[in-house]
PDB file of C-alpha atoms in Angstrom:
ATOM      1  CA  UNK A   1      -7.652  -3.146 -18.686  1.00 96.00           C
ATOM      2  CA  UNK A   2      -9.242  -4.769 -15.628  1.00 98.00           C
ATOM      3  CA  UNK A   3     -10.521  -3.155 -12.437  1.00 97.00           C
ATOM      4  CA  UNK A   4      -9.351  -4.903  -9.270  1.00 98.00           C
ATOM      5  CA  UNK A   5     -11.450  -5.080  -6.111  1.00 97.00           C
ATOM      6  CA  UNK A   6     -11.207  -7.198  -2.975  1.00 97.00           C
ATOM      7  CA  UNK A   7     -13.196  -7.094   0.244  1.00 97.00           C
ATOM      8  CA  UNK A   8      -9.947  -7.929   2.062  1.00 97.00           C
ATOM      9  CA  UNK A   9      -8.855  -4.294   1.604  1.00 98.00           C
ATOM     10  CA  UNK A  10     -10.889  -1.172   2.345  1.00 96.00           C
ATOM     11  CA  UNK A  11     -13.170   0.218  -0.318  1.00 91.00           C
ATOM     12  CA  UNK A  12     -11.952   3.354  -2.056  1.00 87.00           C
ATOM     13  CA  UNK A  13     -12.770   6.548  -0.140  1.00 80.00           C
ATOM     14  CA  UNK A  14     -13.195   8.498  -3.383  1.00 87.00           C
ATOM     15  CA  UNK A  15     -13.920   8.092  -7.093  1.00 94.00           C
ATOM     16  CA  UNK A  16     -11.180   5.563  -7.865  1.00 95.00           C
ATOM     17  CA  UNK A  17     -10.557   1.812  -7.815  1.00 97.00           C
ATOM     18  CA  UNK A  18      -8.277  -0.218  -5.564  1.00 98.00           C
ATOM     19  CA  UNK A  19      -6.169  -1.085  -8.607  1.00 98.00           C
ATOM     20  CA  UNK A  20      -6.078  -1.400 -12.382  1.00 98.00           C
ATOM     21  CA  UNK A  21      -4.353  -4.239 -14.203  1.00 98.00           C
ATOM     22  CA  UNK A  22      -3.135  -4.761 -17.736  1.00 98.00           C
ATOM     23  CA  UNK A  23      -1.920  -8.080 -19.127  1.00 97.00           C
ATOM     24  CA  UNK A  24       1.514  -7.577 -17.525  1.00 98.00           C
ATOM     25  CA  UNK A  25       1.185  -5.124 -14.639  1.00 98.00           C
ATOM     26  CA  UNK A  26      -1.009  -4.036 -11.755  1.00 98.00           C
ATOM     27  CA  UNK A  27      -1.095  -0.418 -10.596  1.00 98.00           C
ATOM     28  CA  UNK A  28      -2.532  -0.020  -7.106  1.00 98.00           C
ATOM     29  CA  UNK A  29      -4.084   3.017  -5.548  1.00 98.00           C
ATOM     30  CA  UNK A  30      -2.536   4.139  -2.297  1.00 97.00           C
ATOM     31  CA  UNK A  31      -3.507   2.046   0.692  1.00 98.00           C
ATOM     32  CA  UNK A  32      -3.965   3.648   4.081  1.00 98.00           C
ATOM     33  CA  UNK A  33      -4.407   1.794   7.389  1.00 98.00           C
ATOM     34  CA  UNK A  34      -8.165   1.281   7.321  1.00 97.00           C
ATOM     35  CA  UNK A  35      -9.871  -1.838   8.593  1.00 97.00           C
ATOM     36  CA  UNK A  36     -11.463  -3.455   5.512  1.00 97.00           C
ATOM     37  CA  UNK A  37     -14.643  -4.334   7.403  1.00 96.00           C
ATOM     38  CA  UNK A  38     -15.326  -1.236   9.505  1.00 96.00           C
ATOM     39  CA  UNK A  39     -13.487   1.410   7.480  1.00 94.00           C
ATOM     40  CA  UNK A  40     -11.975   2.704  10.734  1.00 96.00           C
ATOM     41  CA  UNK A  41      -8.368   3.827  11.040  1.00 97.00           C
ATOM     42  CA  UNK A  42      -6.240   1.054  12.608  1.00 97.00           C
ATOM     43  CA  UNK A  43      -3.513   1.903  15.121  1.00 96.00           C
ATOM     44  CA  UNK A  44      -2.266   5.116  16.599  1.00 94.00           C
ATOM     45  CA  UNK A  45       1.440   4.723  15.861  1.00 98.00           C
ATOM     46  CA  UNK A  46       3.445   4.352  12.672  1.00 98.00           C
ATOM     47  CA  UNK A  47       4.260   0.656  13.204  1.00 98.00           C
ATOM     48  CA  UNK A  48       0.623  -0.426  13.592  1.00 98.00           C
ATOM     49  CA  UNK A  49      -0.554   1.826  10.778  1.00 98.00           C
ATOM     50  CA  UNK A  50       2.222   0.657   8.438  1.00 98.00           C
ATOM     51  CA  UNK A  51       1.344  -2.978   9.147  1.00 98.00           C
ATOM     52  CA  UNK A  52      -2.314  -2.394   8.247  1.00 98.00           C
ATOM     53  CA  UNK A  53      -1.580  -0.302   5.155  1.00 98.00           C
ATOM     54  CA  UNK A  54       0.806  -2.955   3.838  1.00 98.00           C
ATOM     55  CA  UNK A  55      -1.621  -5.772   4.687  1.00 98.00           C
ATOM     56  CA  UNK A  56      -4.228  -3.931   2.622  1.00 98.00           C
ATOM     57  CA  UNK A  57      -1.763  -3.434  -0.239  1.00 98.00           C
ATOM     58  CA  UNK A  58      -0.843  -7.128  -0.173  1.00 98.00           C
ATOM     59  CA  UNK A  59      -4.533  -8.084  -0.405  1.00 98.00           C
ATOM     60  CA  UNK A  60      -5.044  -5.887  -3.475  1.00 98.00           C
ATOM     61  CA  UNK A  61      -1.924  -7.289  -5.158  1.00 98.00           C
ATOM     62  CA  UNK A  62      -3.047 -10.860  -4.481  1.00 98.00           C
ATOM     63  CA  UNK A  63      -6.542 -10.182  -5.825  1.00 98.00           C
ATOM     64  CA  UNK A  64      -4.896  -9.005  -9.050  1.00 98.00           C
ATOM     65  CA  UNK A  65      -2.822 -12.196  -9.285  1.00 98.00           C
ATOM     66  CA  UNK A  66       0.432 -10.717  -8.045  1.00 98.00           C
ATOM     67  CA  UNK A  67       2.185 -10.456  -4.677  1.00 98.00           C
ATOM     68  CA  UNK A  68       4.785  -8.433  -2.805  1.00 98.00           C
ATOM     69  CA  UNK A  69       7.664 -10.371  -4.394  1.00 98.00           C
ATOM     70  CA  UNK A  70       6.618  -9.094  -7.832  1.00 98.00           C
ATOM     71  CA  UNK A  71       6.500  -5.406  -6.887  1.00 98.00           C
ATOM     72  CA  UNK A  72       8.694  -3.277  -9.123  1.00 98.00           C
ATOM     73  CA  UNK A  73       8.197   0.085  -7.392  1.00 98.00           C
ATOM     74  CA  UNK A  74       6.410   1.543  -4.410  1.00 98.00           C
ATOM     75  CA  UNK A  75       5.566   5.110  -3.582  1.00 98.00           C
ATOM     76  CA  UNK A  76       5.266   5.818   0.124  1.00 98.00           C
ATOM     77  CA  UNK A  77       3.799   8.844   1.862  1.00 98.00           C
ATOM     78  CA  UNK A  78       4.520   9.720   5.497  1.00 98.00           C
ATOM     79  CA  UNK A  79       3.087  12.629   7.452  1.00 98.00           C
ATOM     80  CA  UNK A  80       6.251  12.773   9.575  1.00 98.00           C
ATOM     81  CA  UNK A  81       9.728  11.835   8.350  1.00 98.00           C
ATOM     82  CA  UNK A  82      10.578  11.240  11.979  1.00 98.00           C
ATOM     83  CA  UNK A  83       8.685   7.960  11.439  1.00 98.00           C
ATOM     84  CA  UNK A  84      10.968   6.917   8.549  1.00 98.00           C
ATOM     85  CA  UNK A  85      13.036   4.338  10.479  1.00 98.00           C
ATOM     86  CA  UNK A  86      10.014   2.720  12.159  1.00 98.00           C
ATOM     87  CA  UNK A  87       8.178   2.599   8.826  1.00 98.00           C
ATOM     88  CA  UNK A  88      11.202   0.941   7.190  1.00 98.00           C
ATOM     89  CA  UNK A  89      11.229  -1.808   9.830  1.00 98.00           C
ATOM     90  CA  UNK A  90       7.683  -2.849   8.905  1.00 98.00           C
ATOM     91  CA  UNK A  91       8.162  -2.232   5.168  1.00 98.00           C
ATOM     92  CA  UNK A  92      11.227  -4.521   5.023  1.00 98.00           C
ATOM     93  CA  UNK A  93       9.126  -7.501   6.184  1.00 98.00           C
ATOM     94  CA  UNK A  94       6.841  -7.143   3.169  1.00 98.00           C
ATOM     95  CA  UNK A  95       9.509  -6.315   0.577  1.00 97.00           C
ATOM     96  CA  UNK A  96      12.679  -8.349   1.242  1.00 93.00           C
ATOM     97  CA  UNK A  97      13.531  -8.106  -2.485  1.00 94.00           C
ATOM     98  CA  UNK A  98      13.788  -4.307  -2.149  1.00 97.00           C
ATOM     99  CA  UNK A  99      11.785  -2.892  -5.059  1.00 98.00           C
ATOM    100  CA  UNK A 100      12.511   0.611  -6.303  1.00 98.00           C
ATOM    101  CA  UNK A 101      10.892   3.187  -4.019  1.00 98.00           C
ATOM    102  CA  UNK A 102      10.133   6.845  -3.527  1.00 98.00           C
ATOM    103  CA  UNK A 103       9.134   8.132  -0.096  1.00 98.00           C
ATOM    104  CA  UNK A 104       7.648  11.584   0.448  1.00 97.00           C
ATOM    105  CA  UNK A 105       6.692  13.671   3.441  1.00 98.00           C
ATOM    106  CA  UNK A 106       3.185  15.064   3.060  1.00 98.00           C
ATOM    107  CA  UNK A 107       1.178  17.528   5.110  1.00 98.00           C
ATOM    108  CA  UNK A 108      -1.774  15.192   5.640  1.00 98.00           C
ATOM    109  CA  UNK A 109      -3.361  11.955   4.417  1.00 97.00           C
ATOM    110  CA  UNK A 110      -7.010  10.883   4.175  1.00 94.00           C
ATOM    111  CA  UNK A 111      -8.778   9.951   7.428  1.00 94.00           C
ATOM    112  CA  UNK A 112      -5.813  11.254   9.474  1.00 97.00           C
ATOM    113  CA  UNK A 113      -3.552   8.343   8.471  1.00 98.00           C
ATOM    114  CA  UNK A 114       0.185   8.561   9.151  1.00 98.00           C
ATOM    115  CA  UNK A 115       1.157   6.456   6.103  1.00 98.00           C
ATOM    116  CA  UNK A 116       0.011   5.535   2.604  1.00 98.00           C
ATOM    117  CA  UNK A 117       1.650   3.102   0.165  1.00 98.00           C
ATOM    118  CA  UNK A 118       0.978   2.370  -3.514  1.00 98.00           C
ATOM    119  CA  UNK A 119       2.708  -0.082  -5.838  1.00 98.00           C
ATOM    120  CA  UNK A 120       3.331  -1.187  -9.401  1.00 98.00           C
ATOM    121  CA  UNK A 121       3.844  -4.928  -9.783  1.00 98.00           C
ATOM    122  CA  UNK A 122       4.217  -7.618 -12.421  1.00 98.00           C
ATOM    123  CA  UNK A 123       1.456 -10.136 -12.894  1.00 97.00           C
TER     124      UNK A 123
END
């Protein structure tokens, strides 16, 4: 098993890694919309935050040797299901192949984020 880290995505905000990879798969931790350099939350609406969270996720996948086209499943967390349609608009740009997905409403996310996305992908 290999630990994945890239400076193109924010450092973990707790005792976990950005991702773990086996010979065949990469399992990412959830990515929230933090700027990788400053660690600050990016955007104040769901579209901007989704774009940053998915940019971060893409960077972790690429560091592992994968990419968005190889994602098998995502798990998405939204603090407001009223943002579902706007989130989907951004999400669809990153995942045109439509991987399997679960999407949950949660009470809160770290750093006050509106969205978090994690993925399992092939290498």
